[in-house]
C-alpha cells in the first residue's frame, strides 16, 4: 500500500515541474470530471467485490491528481482534524481509509470516502456552475451528487477543482476543495419565549383598548 502511494509522489523530486503550454479545453475538463466520477464508482465496486480496491485507487489517483508532478492543494469534504492533504499518502488515506493504508496519523478520521465507509457509491454526477480556462490551467466550480450504493440516498457536495496540464501533456487535478452545503441552524423555540409572546399580545390588546377609550 505504502509503495503504491509513494509511486505517485516519487517523481516530484526528479525536477519534473515543467508545465505544457498547450491550452486546456472545456471538453478536457468535462472528460476529467467524468473520469473522476468513474474512478469513485470503480473503487467502491472493487471494495464490495473483495478486490484490491487500494490498488485501484492508487492507479486512479496517479491518473487524476498531480501528485508527483507538482503541488496539489487538496481540502477534502469529510476531513476534520487534518483538513488539508498535501501528499499522495495523505490523499490515499482519505480516499480508501486509514486502516487500509495503515496510516495511524489519520486513524479514527479517515473511513474511506471513495468507498463511502464501506457502503459504496453507485453514481457520481457533476453539475458545473462555471468553468474558466486560463491557458494550461482550468478552474471549475459547482456541485456534485453522490448516490449511496446501499441506500440509494443522494448527497450533494460543493466543489472547486483546478486542472493543470503536466509536463507529459496530461491534464491532472492541482486543486480540489470540497465541502458540504451550509445549513442555517435555527435555535429551538423555548417555553419562555412563547409566554413572553403571549404577554406581549395581551398587553398590546389592553393598550389599544385604552387608546380607543380615551378618544
mmCIF file with all atom_site columns, C-alpha atoms in Angstrom:
data_model
loop_
_atom_site.group_PDB
_atom_site.id
_atom_site.type_symbol
_atom_site.label_atom_id
_atom_site.label_alt_id
_atom_site.label_comp_id
_atom_site.label_asym_id
_atom_site.label_entity_id
_atom_site.label_seq_id
_atom_site.pdbx_PDB_ins_code
_atom_site.Cartn_x
_atom_site.Cartn_y
_atom_site.Cartn_z
_atom_site.occupancy
_atom_site.B_iso_or_equiv
_atom_site.pdbx_formal_charge
_atom_site.auth_seq_id
_atom_site.auth_comp_id
_atom_site.auth_asym_id
_atom_site.auth_atom_id
_atom_site.pdbx_PDB_model_num
ATOM 1   C CA . UNK A 1 1   ? 0.000   0.000  0.000   1.00 0.00 ? 1   UNK A CA 1
ATOM 2   C CA . UNK A 1 2   ? 2.754   2.406  1.016   1.00 0.00 ? 2   UNK A CA 1
ATOM 3   C CA . UNK A 1 3   ? 4.666   1.638  -2.172  1.00 0.00 ? 3   UNK A CA 1
ATOM 4   C CA . UNK A 1 4   ? 1.618   2.372  -4.304  1.00 0.00 ? 4   UNK A CA 1
ATOM 5   C CA . UNK A 1 5   ? 1.184   5.765  -2.688  1.00 0.00 ? 5   UNK A CA 1
ATOM 6   C CA . UNK A 1 6   ? 4.887   6.572  -2.783  1.00 0.00 ? 6   UNK A CA 1
ATOM 7   C CA . UNK A 1 7   ? 4.941   5.862  -6.506  1.00 0.00 ? 7   UNK A CA 1
ATOM 8   C CA . UNK A 1 8   ? 2.600   8.818  -7.000  1.00 0.00 ? 8   UNK A CA 1
ATOM 9   C CA . UNK A 1 9   ? 4.921   11.319 -5.332  1.00 0.00 ? 9   UNK A CA 1
ATOM 10  C CA . UNK A 1 10  ? 8.359   9.910  -6.163  1.00 0.00 ? 10  UNK A CA 1
ATOM 11  C CA . UNK A 1 11  ? 8.562   11.742 -9.476  1.00 0.00 ? 11  UNK A CA 1
ATOM 12  C CA . UNK A 1 12  ? 8.115   15.088 -7.731  1.00 0.00 ? 12  UNK A CA 1
ATOM 13  C CA . UNK A 1 13  ? 11.725  15.048 -6.636  1.00 0.00 ? 13  UNK A CA 1
ATOM 14  C CA . UNK A 1 14  ? 13.104  14.483 -10.126 1.00 0.00 ? 14  UNK A CA 1
ATOM 15  C CA . UNK A 1 15  ? 12.628  18.117 -11.142 1.00 0.00 ? 15  UNK A CA 1
ATOM 16  C CA . UNK A 1 16  ? 9.639   17.347 -13.345 1.00 0.00 ? 16  UNK A CA 1
ATOM 17  C CA . UNK A 1 17  ? 7.913   20.605 -12.573 1.00 0.00 ? 17  UNK A CA 1
ATOM 18  C CA . UNK A 1 18  ? 7.545   21.996 -16.093 1.00 0.00 ? 18  UNK A CA 1
ATOM 19  C CA . UNK A 1 19  ? 4.053   22.517 -17.442 1.00 0.00 ? 19  UNK A CA 1
ATOM 20  C CA . UNK A 1 20  ? 2.962   22.001 -21.024 1.00 0.00 ? 20  UNK A CA 1
ATOM 21  C CA . UNK A 1 21  ? 1.868   25.248 -22.655 1.00 0.00 ? 21  UNK A CA 1
ATOM 22  C CA . UNK A 1 22  ? -0.959  23.609 -24.618 1.00 0.00 ? 22  UNK A CA 1
ATOM 23  C CA . UNK A 1 23  ? -4.222  25.263 -23.604 1.00 0.00 ? 23  UNK A CA 1
ATOM 24  C CA . UNK A 1 24  ? -6.811  23.276 -21.692 1.00 0.00 ? 24  UNK A CA 1
ATOM 25  C CA . UNK A 1 25  ? -10.226 22.929 -23.327 1.00 0.00 ? 25  UNK A CA 1
ATOM 26  C CA . UNK A 1 26  ? -13.629 22.690 -21.683 1.00 0.00 ? 26  UNK A CA 1
ATOM 27  C CA . UNK A 1 27  ? -14.069 19.257 -23.236 1.00 0.00 ? 27  UNK A CA 1
ATOM 28  C CA . UNK A 1 28  ? -10.941 18.086 -21.399 1.00 0.00 ? 28  UNK A CA 1
ATOM 29  C CA . UNK A 1 29  ? -12.271 19.384 -18.087 1.00 0.00 ? 29  UNK A CA 1
ATOM 30  C CA . UNK A 1 30  ? -15.552 17.546 -18.612 1.00 0.00 ? 30  UNK A CA 1
ATOM 31  C CA . UNK A 1 31  ? -13.624 14.385 -19.500 1.00 0.00 ? 31  UNK A CA 1
ATOM 32  C CA . UNK A 1 32  ? -11.516 14.723 -16.338 1.00 0.00 ? 32  UNK A CA 1
ATOM 33  C CA . UNK A 1 33  ? -14.656 15.062 -14.248 1.00 0.00 ? 33  UNK A CA 1
ATOM 34  C CA . UNK A 1 34  ? -16.201 12.015 -15.880 1.00 0.00 ? 34  UNK A CA 1
ATOM 35  C CA . UNK A 1 35  ? -13.021 10.054 -15.188 1.00 0.00 ? 35  UNK A CA 1
ATOM 36  C CA . UNK A 1 36  ? -13.081 11.141 -11.537 1.00 0.00 ? 36  UNK A CA 1
ATOM 37  C CA . UNK A 1 37  ? -16.705 10.032 -11.165 1.00 0.00 ? 37  UNK A CA 1
ATOM 38  C CA . UNK A 1 38  ? -15.958 6.707  -12.825 1.00 0.00 ? 38  UNK A CA 1
ATOM 39  C CA . UNK A 1 39  ? -12.953 6.160  -10.554 1.00 0.00 ? 39  UNK A CA 1
ATOM 40  C CA . UNK A 1 40  ? -15.014 6.627  -7.391  1.00 0.00 ? 40  UNK A CA 1
ATOM 41  C CA . UNK A 1 41  ? -17.582 4.098  -8.605  1.00 0.00 ? 41  UNK A CA 1
ATOM 42  C CA . UNK A 1 42  ? -14.865 1.613  -9.637  1.00 0.00 ? 42  UNK A CA 1
ATOM 43  C CA . UNK A 1 43  ? -13.107 1.873  -6.270  1.00 0.00 ? 43  UNK A CA 1
ATOM 44  C CA . UNK A 1 44  ? -16.405 1.251  -4.478  1.00 0.00 ? 44  UNK A CA 1
ATOM 45  C CA . UNK A 1 45  ? -17.196 -1.711 -6.717  1.00 0.00 ? 45  UNK A CA 1
ATOM 46  C CA . UNK A 1 46  ? -13.754 -3.230 -6.157  1.00 0.00 ? 46  UNK A CA 1
ATOM 47  C CA . UNK A 1 47  ? -14.139 -2.946 -2.393  1.00 0.00 ? 47  UNK A CA 1
ATOM 48  C CA . UNK A 1 48  ? -17.614 -4.506 -2.489  1.00 0.00 ? 48  UNK A CA 1
ATOM 49  C CA . UNK A 1 49  ? -16.297 -7.405 -4.601  1.00 0.00 ? 49  UNK A CA 1
ATOM 50  C CA . UNK A 1 50  ? -13.437 -8.071 -2.196  1.00 0.00 ? 50  UNK A CA 1
ATOM 51  C CA . UNK A 1 51  ? -10.839 -6.980 -4.740  1.00 0.00 ? 51  UNK A CA 1
ATOM 52  C CA . UNK A 1 52  ? -7.715  -4.854 -4.206  1.00 0.00 ? 52  UNK A CA 1
ATOM 53  C CA . UNK A 1 53  ? -9.537  -1.533 -4.095  1.00 0.00 ? 53  UNK A CA 1
ATOM 54  C CA . UNK A 1 54  ? -6.472  0.213  -2.664  1.00 0.00 ? 54  UNK A CA 1
ATOM 55  C CA . UNK A 1 55  ? -4.525  -0.529 -5.831  1.00 0.00 ? 55  UNK A CA 1
ATOM 56  C CA . UNK A 1 56  ? -7.476  0.567  -7.951  1.00 0.00 ? 56  UNK A CA 1
ATOM 57  C CA . UNK A 1 57  ? -7.496  3.846  -6.022  1.00 0.00 ? 57  UNK A CA 1
ATOM 58  C CA . UNK A 1 58  ? -3.721  4.302  -6.319  1.00 0.00 ? 58  UNK A CA 1
ATOM 59  C CA . UNK A 1 59  ? -3.851  3.824  -10.074 1.00 0.00 ? 59  UNK A CA 1
ATOM 60  C CA . UNK A 1 60  ? -6.753  6.251  -10.403 1.00 0.00 ? 60  UNK A CA 1
ATOM 61  C CA . UNK A 1 61  ? -5.053  8.845  -8.187  1.00 0.00 ? 61  UNK A CA 1
ATOM 62  C CA . UNK A 1 62  ? -1.954  8.725  -10.350 1.00 0.00 ? 62  UNK A CA 1
ATOM 63  C CA . UNK A 1 63  ? -4.037  9.379  -13.437 1.00 0.00 ? 63  UNK A CA 1
ATOM 64  C CA . UNK A 1 64  ? -6.290  12.056 -11.938 1.00 0.00 ? 64  UNK A CA 1
ATOM 65  C CA . UNK A 1 65  ? -4.189  14.016 -9.436  1.00 0.00 ? 65  UNK A CA 1
ATOM 66  C CA . UNK A 1 66  ? -0.961  15.918 -9.987  1.00 0.00 ? 66  UNK A CA 1
ATOM 67  C CA . UNK A 1 67  ? 0.944   14.408 -7.064  1.00 0.00 ? 67  UNK A CA 1
ATOM 68  C CA . UNK A 1 68  ? 4.421   13.691 -8.373  1.00 0.00 ? 68  UNK A CA 1
ATOM 69  C CA . UNK A 1 69  ? 4.156   16.458 -10.967 1.00 0.00 ? 69  UNK A CA 1
ATOM 70  C CA . UNK A 1 70  ? 3.857   19.494 -8.694  1.00 0.00 ? 70  UNK A CA 1
ATOM 71  C CA . UNK A 1 71  ? 1.962   20.794 -5.696  1.00 0.00 ? 71  UNK A CA 1
ATOM 72  C CA . UNK A 1 72  ? -1.642  19.702 -5.142  1.00 0.00 ? 72  UNK A CA 1
ATOM 73  C CA . UNK A 1 73  ? -3.965  21.764 -2.954  1.00 0.00 ? 73  UNK A CA 1
ATOM 74  C CA . UNK A 1 74  ? -6.478  19.255 -1.588  1.00 0.00 ? 74  UNK A CA 1
ATOM 75  C CA . UNK A 1 75  ? -9.089  20.026 1.053   1.00 0.00 ? 75  UNK A CA 1
ATOM 76  C CA . UNK A 1 76  ? -11.493 17.033 1.243   1.00 0.00 ? 76  UNK A CA 1
ATOM 77  C CA . UNK A 1 77  ? -15.142 17.137 2.275   1.00 0.00 ? 77  UNK A CA 1
ATOM 78  C CA . UNK A 1 78  ? -15.047 14.997 5.407   1.00 0.00 ? 78  UNK A CA 1
ATOM 79  C CA . UNK A 1 79  ? -11.541 15.660 6.705   1.00 0.00 ? 79  UNK A CA 1
ATOM 80  C CA . UNK A 1 80  ? -11.689 17.082 10.232  1.00 0.00 ? 80  UNK A CA 1
ATOM 81  C CA . UNK A 1 81  ? -8.509  17.122 12.321  1.00 0.00 ? 81  UNK A CA 1
ATOM 82  C CA . UNK A 1 82  ? -6.399  17.029 9.156   1.00 0.00 ? 82  UNK A CA 1
ATOM 83  C CA . UNK A 1 83  ? -8.328  19.156 6.658   1.00 0.00 ? 83  UNK A CA 1
ATOM 84  C CA . UNK A 1 84  ? -5.504  19.557 4.124   1.00 0.00 ? 84  UNK A CA 1
ATOM 85  C CA . UNK A 1 85  ? -3.815  16.684 2.276   1.00 0.00 ? 85  UNK A CA 1
ATOM 86  C CA . UNK A 1 86  ? -0.579  17.865 0.610   1.00 0.00 ? 86  UNK A CA 1
ATOM 87  C CA . UNK A 1 87  ? 0.891   14.427 -0.135  1.00 0.00 ? 87  UNK A CA 1
ATOM 88  C CA . UNK A 1 88  ? -0.197  11.392 -2.108  1.00 0.00 ? 88  UNK A CA 1
ATOM 89  C CA . UNK A 1 89  ? -0.089  9.288  1.078   1.00 0.00 ? 89  UNK A CA 1
ATOM 90  C CA . UNK A 1 90  ? -2.409  11.685 2.882   1.00 0.00 ? 90  UNK A CA 1
ATOM 91  C CA . UNK A 1 91  ? -4.824  11.717 -0.057  1.00 0.00 ? 91  UNK A CA 1
ATOM 92  C CA . UNK A 1 92  ? -4.840  7.925  -0.281  1.00 0.00 ? 92  UNK A CA 1
ATOM 93  C CA . UNK A 1 93  ? -5.713  7.651  3.400   1.00 0.00 ? 93  UNK A CA 1
ATOM 94  C CA . UNK A 1 94  ? -8.711  9.900  2.853   1.00 0.00 ? 94  UNK A CA 1
ATOM 95  C CA . UNK A 1 95  ? -9.978  8.008  -0.180  1.00 0.00 ? 95  UNK A CA 1
ATOM 96  C CA . UNK A 1 96  ? -9.543  4.396  0.986   1.00 0.00 ? 96  UNK A CA 1
ATOM 97  C CA . UNK A 1 97  ? -9.286  4.766  4.745   1.00 0.00 ? 97  UNK A CA 1
ATOM 98  C CA . UNK A 1 98  ? -6.537  4.943  7.356   1.00 0.00 ? 98  UNK A CA 1
ATOM 99  C CA . UNK A 1 99  ? -6.942  1.235  8.139   1.00 0.00 ? 99  UNK A CA 1
ATOM 100 C CA . UNK A 1 100 ? -6.383  0.196  4.522   1.00 0.00 ? 100 UNK A CA 1
ATOM 101 C CA . UNK A 1 101 ? -3.270  2.368  4.191   1.00 0.00 ? 101 UNK A CA 1
ATOM 102 C CA . UNK A 1 102 ? -2.075  1.633  7.749   1.00 0.00 ? 102 UNK A CA 1
ATOM 103 C CA . UNK A 1 103 ? -1.744  5.365  8.273   1.00 0.00 ? 103 UNK A CA 1
ATOM 104 C CA . UNK A 1 104 ? -2.013  5.786  12.047  1.00 0.00 ? 104 UNK A CA 1
ATOM 105 C CA . UNK A 1 105 ? -1.900  9.581  11.785  1.00 0.00 ? 105 UNK A CA 1
ATOM 106 C CA . UNK A 1 106 ? -5.432  9.558  10.338  1.00 0.00 ? 106 UNK A CA 1
ATOM 107 C CA . UNK A 1 107 ? -6.872  6.701  12.373  1.00 0.00 ? 107 UNK A CA 1
ATOM 108 C CA . UNK A 1 108 ? -10.412 7.454  13.511  1.00 0.00 ? 108 UNK A CA 1
ATOM 109 C CA . UNK A 1 109 ? -10.765 10.216 10.918  1.00 0.00 ? 109 UNK A CA 1
ATOM 110 C CA . UNK A 1 110 ? -10.408 8.558  7.517   1.00 0.00 ? 110 UNK A CA 1
ATOM 111 C CA . UNK A 1 111 ? -13.002 5.852  6.882   1.00 0.00 ? 111 UNK A CA 1
ATOM 112 C CA . UNK A 1 112 ? -12.532 5.846  3.117   1.00 0.00 ? 112 UNK A CA 1
ATOM 113 C CA . UNK A 1 113 ? -14.516 8.439  1.191   1.00 0.00 ? 113 UNK A CA 1
ATOM 114 C CA . UNK A 1 114 ? -14.150 6.591  -2.117  1.00 0.00 ? 114 UNK A CA 1
ATOM 115 C CA . UNK A 1 115 ? -15.824 3.518  -0.590  1.00 0.00 ? 115 UNK A CA 1
ATOM 116 C CA . UNK A 1 116 ? -18.302 5.585  1.450   1.00 0.00 ? 116 UNK A CA 1
ATOM 117 C CA . UNK A 1 117 ? -17.121 3.966  4.664   1.00 0.00 ? 117 UNK A CA 1
ATOM 118 C CA . UNK A 1 118 ? -17.946 0.546  3.200   1.00 0.00 ? 118 UNK A CA 1
ATOM 119 C CA . UNK A 1 119 ? -21.391 1.458  1.863   1.00 0.00 ? 119 UNK A CA 1
ATOM 120 C CA . UNK A 1 120 ? -20.065 2.281  -1.578  1.00 0.00 ? 120 UNK A CA 1
ATOM 121 C CA . UNK A 1 121 ? -21.093 4.821  -4.202  1.00 0.00 ? 121 UNK A CA 1
ATOM 122 C CA . UNK A 1 122 ? -23.257 3.825  -7.149  1.00 0.00 ? 122 UNK A CA 1
ATOM 123 C CA . UNK A 1 123 ? -23.033 7.064  -9.098  1.00 0.00 ? 123 UNK A CA 1
ATOM 124 C CA . UNK A 1 124 ? -21.357 10.472 -9.037  1.00 0.00 ? 124 UNK A CA 1
ATOM 125 C CA . UNK A 1 125 ? -22.743 13.332 -11.141 1.00 0.00 ? 125 UNK A CA 1
ATOM 126 C CA . UNK A 1 126 ? -21.018 16.699 -11.659 1.00 0.00 ? 126 UNK A CA 1
ATOM 127 C CA . UNK A 1 127 ? -23.060 19.859 -12.160 1.00 0.00 ? 127 UNK A CA 1
ATOM 128 C CA . UNK A 1 128 ? -20.775 22.751 -13.055 1.00 0.00 ? 128 UNK A CA 1
ATOM 129 C CA . UNK A 1 129 ? -21.690 26.289 -12.095 1.00 0.00 ? 129 UNK A CA 1
ATOM 130 C CA . UNK A 1 130 ? -18.818 27.670 -14.145 1.00 0.00 ? 130 UNK A CA 1
ATOM 131 C CA . UNK A 1 131 ? -15.684 26.508 -15.961 1.00 0.00 ? 131 UNK A CA 1
ATOM 132 C CA . UNK A 1 132 ? -12.941 29.069 -16.583 1.00 0.00 ? 132 UNK A CA 1
ATOM 133 C CA . UNK A 1 133 ? -9.958  28.410 -18.858 1.00 0.00 ? 133 UNK A CA 1
ATOM 134 C CA . UNK A 1 134 ? -6.573  30.055 -18.277 1.00 0.00 ? 134 UNK A CA 1
ATOM 135 C CA . UNK A 1 135 ? -4.220  28.575 -20.830 1.00 0.00 ? 135 UNK A CA 1
ATOM 136 C CA . UNK A 1 136 ? -2.636  25.444 -19.367 1.00 0.00 ? 136 UNK A CA 1
ATOM 137 C CA . UNK A 1 137 ? -4.815  25.728 -16.226 1.00 0.00 ? 137 UNK A CA 1
ATOM 138 C CA . UNK A 1 138 ? -8.587  25.499 -15.790 1.00 0.00 ? 138 UNK A CA 1
ATOM 139 C CA . UNK A 1 139 ? -10.921 26.047 -12.839 1.00 0.00 ? 139 UNK A CA 1
ATOM 140 C CA . UNK A 1 140 ? -14.342 24.521 -12.302 1.00 0.00 ? 140 UNK A CA 1
ATOM 141 C CA . UNK A 1 141 ? -16.858 25.321 -9.569  1.00 0.00 ? 141 UNK A CA 1
ATOM 142 C CA . UNK A 1 142 ? -20.173 23.650 -8.889  1.00 0.00 ? 142 UNK A CA 1
ATOM 143 C CA . UNK A 1 143 ? -21.799 20.804 -7.045  1.00 0.00 ? 143 UNK A CA 1
ATOM 144 C CA . UNK A 1 144 ? -21.690 17.051 -7.405  1.00 0.00 ? 144 UNK A CA 1
ATOM 145 C CA . UNK A 1 145 ? -24.134 14.413 -6.305  1.00 0.00 ? 145 UNK A CA 1
ATOM 146 C CA . UNK A 1 146 ? -23.171 11.070 -4.757  1.00 0.00 ? 146 UNK A CA 1
ATOM 147 C CA . UNK A 1 147 ? -25.628 8.169  -4.802  1.00 0.00 ? 147 UNK A CA 1
ATOM 148 C CA . UNK A 1 148 ? -25.196 5.749  -1.895  1.00 0.00 ? 148 UNK A CA 1
ATOM 149 C CA . UNK A 1 149 ? -24.849 2.210  -3.281  1.00 0.00 ? 149 UNK A CA 1
ATOM 150 C CA . UNK A 1 150 ? -26.541 0.750  -0.196  1.00 0.00 ? 150 UNK A CA 1
ATOM 151 C CA . UNK A 1 151 ? -29.483 3.058  0.492   1.00 0.00 ? 151 UNK A CA 1
ATOM 152 C CA . UNK A 1 152 ? -29.847 4.921  -2.787  1.00 0.00 ? 152 UNK A CA 1
ATOM 153 C CA . UNK A 1 153 ? -29.744 8.215  -0.896  1.00 0.00 ? 153 UNK A CA 1
ATOM 154 C CA . UNK A 1 154 ? -28.175 11.109 -2.795  1.00 0.00 ? 154 UNK A CA 1
ATOM 155 C CA . UNK A 1 155 ? -25.799 13.553 -1.090  1.00 0.00 ? 155 UNK A CA 1
ATOM 156 C CA . UNK A 1 156 ? -24.973 16.978 -2.513  1.00 0.00 ? 156 UNK A CA 1
ATOM 157 C CA . UNK A 1 157 ? -21.476 18.436 -2.103  1.00 0.00 ? 157 UNK A CA 1
ATOM 158 C CA . UNK A 1 158 ? -19.995 21.694 -3.386  1.00 0.00 ? 158 UNK A CA 1
ATOM 159 C CA . UNK A 1 159 ? -16.601 21.837 -5.099  1.00 0.00 ? 159 UNK A CA 1
ATOM 160 C CA . UNK A 1 160 ? -13.870 23.891 -6.700  1.00 0.00 ? 160 UNK A CA 1
ATOM 161 C CA . UNK A 1 161 ? -11.407 21.992 -8.898  1.00 0.00 ? 161 UNK A CA 1
ATOM 162 C CA . UNK A 1 162 ? -8.241  23.238 -10.537 1.00 0.00 ? 162 UNK A CA 1
ATOM 163 C CA . UNK A 1 163 ? -6.809  21.324 -13.509 1.00 0.00 ? 163 UNK A CA 1
ATOM 164 C CA . UNK A 1 164 ? -3.276  21.739 -14.828 1.00 0.00 ? 164 UNK A CA 1
ATOM 165 C CA . UNK A 1 165 ? -1.586  20.270 -17.861 1.00 0.00 ? 165 UNK A CA 1
ATOM 166 C CA . UNK A 1 166 ? 1.561   18.500 -16.699 1.00 0.00 ? 166 UNK A CA 1
ATOM 167 C CA . UNK A 1 167 ? 4.903   18.032 -18.455 1.00 0.00 ? 167 UNK A CA 1
ATOM 168 C CA . UNK A 1 168 ? 3.694   14.793 -20.044 1.00 0.00 ? 168 UNK A CA 1
ATOM 169 C CA . UNK A 1 169 ? 0.802   16.656 -21.677 1.00 0.00 ? 169 UNK A CA 1
ATOM 170 C CA . UNK A 1 170 ? -1.860  15.084 -19.439 1.00 0.00 ? 170 UNK A CA 1
ATOM 171 C CA . UNK A 1 171 ? -4.438  17.088 -17.516 1.00 0.00 ? 171 UNK A CA 1
ATOM 172 C CA . UNK A 1 172 ? -4.463  16.438 -13.766 1.00 0.00 ? 172 UNK A CA 1
ATOM 173 C CA . UNK A 1 173 ? -6.022  17.950 -10.667 1.00 0.00 ? 173 UNK A CA 1
ATOM 174 C CA . UNK A 1 174 ? -3.881  20.588 -8.942  1.00 0.00 ? 174 UNK A CA 1
ATOM 175 C CA . UNK A 1 175 ? -6.641  21.983 -6.705  1.00 0.00 ? 175 UNK A CA 1
ATOM 176 C CA . UNK A 1 176 ? -9.549  20.180 -5.068  1.00 0.00 ? 176 UNK A CA 1
ATOM 177 C CA . UNK A 1 177 ? -11.677 21.913 -2.444  1.00 0.00 ? 177 UNK A CA 1
ATOM 178 C CA . UNK A 1 178 ? -14.858 20.180 -1.411  1.00 0.00 ? 178 UNK A CA 1
ATOM 179 C CA . UNK A 1 179 ? -17.392 20.984 1.302   1.00 0.00 ? 179 UNK A CA 1
ATOM 180 C CA . UNK A 1 180 ? -20.909 20.200 2.452   1.00 0.00 ? 180 UNK A CA 1
ATOM 181 C CA . UNK A 1 181 ? -23.551 22.884 1.749   1.00 0.00 ? 181 UNK A CA 1
ATOM 182 C CA . UNK A 1 182 ? -24.069 25.438 4.512   1.00 0.00 ? 182 UNK A CA 1
ATOM 183 C CA . UNK A 1 183 ? -27.063 24.747 6.718   1.00 0.00 ? 183 UNK A CA 1
ATOM 184 C CA . UNK A 1 184 ? -28.743 27.588 8.579   1.00 0.00 ? 184 UNK A CA 1
ATOM 185 C CA . UNK A 1 185 ? -29.304 26.425 12.136  1.00 0.00 ? 185 UNK A CA 1
ATOM 186 C CA . UNK A 1 186 ? -32.353 27.959 13.803  1.00 0.00 ? 186 UNK A CA 1
ATOM 187 C CA . UNK A 1 187 ? -32.430 27.938 17.581  1.00 0.00 ? 187 UNK A CA 1
ATOM 188 C CA . UNK A 1 188 ? -35.372 25.962 19.043  1.00 0.00 ? 188 UNK A CA 1
ATOM 189 C CA . UNK A 1 189 ? -38.267 27.933 20.488  1.00 0.00 ? 189 UNK A CA 1
ATOM 190 C CA . UNK A 1 190 ? -38.423 27.916 24.285  1.00 0.00 ? 190 UNK A CA 1
ATOM 191 C CA . UNK A 1 191 ? -41.470 27.949 26.541  1.00 0.00 ? 191 UNK A CA 1
ATOM 192 C CA . UNK A 1 192 ? -40.285 31.246 27.995  1.00 0.00 ? 192 UNK A CA 1
ATOM 193 C CA . UNK A 1 193 ? -40.378 32.806 24.521  1.00 0.00 ? 193 UNK A CA 1
ATOM 194 C CA . UNK A 1 194 ? -43.944 31.573 23.976  1.00 0.00 ? 194 UNK A CA 1
ATOM 195 C CA . UNK A 1 195 ? -45.069 33.007 27.318  1.00 0.00 ? 195 UNK A CA 1
ATOM 196 C CA . UNK A 1 196 ? -43.361 36.322 26.535  1.00 0.00 ? 196 UNK A CA 1
ATOM 197 C CA . UNK A 1 197 ? -45.085 36.470 23.140  1.00 0.00 ? 197 UNK A CA 1
ATOM 198 C CA . UNK A 1 198 ? -48.469 35.789 24.761  1.00 0.00 ? 198 UNK A CA 1
ATOM 199 C CA . UNK A 1 199 ? -47.892 38.532 27.353  1.00 0.00 ? 199 UNK A CA 1
ATOM 200 C CA . UNK A 1 200 ? -46.910 40.987 24.623  1.00 0.00 ? 200 UNK A CA 1
ATOM 201 C CA . UNK A 1 201 ? -50.088 40.139 22.720  1.00 0.00 ? 201 UNK A CA 1
ATOM 202 C CA . UNK A 1 202 ? -52.232 40.629 25.846  1.00 0.00 ? 202 UNK A CA 1
ATOM 203 C CA . UNK A 1 203 ? -50.544 43.907 26.765  1.00 0.00 ? 203 UNK A CA 1
ATOM 204 C CA . UNK A 1 204 ? -50.966 45.170 23.215  1.00 0.00 ? 204 UNK A CA 1
ATOM 205 C CA . UNK A 1 205 ? -54.721 44.460 23.247  1.00 0.00 ? 205 UNK A CA 1
ATOM 206 C CA . UNK A 1 206 ? -55.121 46.329 26.541  1.00 0.00 ? 206 UNK A CA 1
ATOM 207 C CA . UNK A 1 207 ? -53.042 49.255 25.276  1.00 0.00 ? 207 UNK A CA 1
ATOM 208 C CA . UNK A 1 208 ? -55.091 49.538 22.103  1.00 0.00 ? 208 UNK A CA 1
ATOM 209 C CA . UNK A 1 209 ? -58.333 49.452 24.129  1.00 0.00 ? 209 UNK A CA 1
ATOM 210 C CA . UNK A 1 210 ? -57.109 52.278 26.398  1.00 0.00 ? 210 UNK A CA 1
ATOM 211 C CA . UNK A 1 211 ? -56.242 54.480 23.442  1.00 0.00 ? 211 UNK A CA 1
ATOM 212 C CA . UNK A 1 212 ? -59.671 53.899 21.927  1.00 0.00 ? 212 UNK A CA 1
ATOM 213 C CA . UNK A 1 213 ? -61.429 54.655 25.232  1.00 0.00 ? 213 UNK A CA 1
ATOM 214 C CA . UNK A 1 214 ? -59.532 57.951 25.660  1.00 0.00 ? 214 UNK A CA 1
ATOM 215 C CA . UNK A 1 215 ? -60.647 59.124 22.240  1.00 0.00 ? 215 UNK A CA 1
#
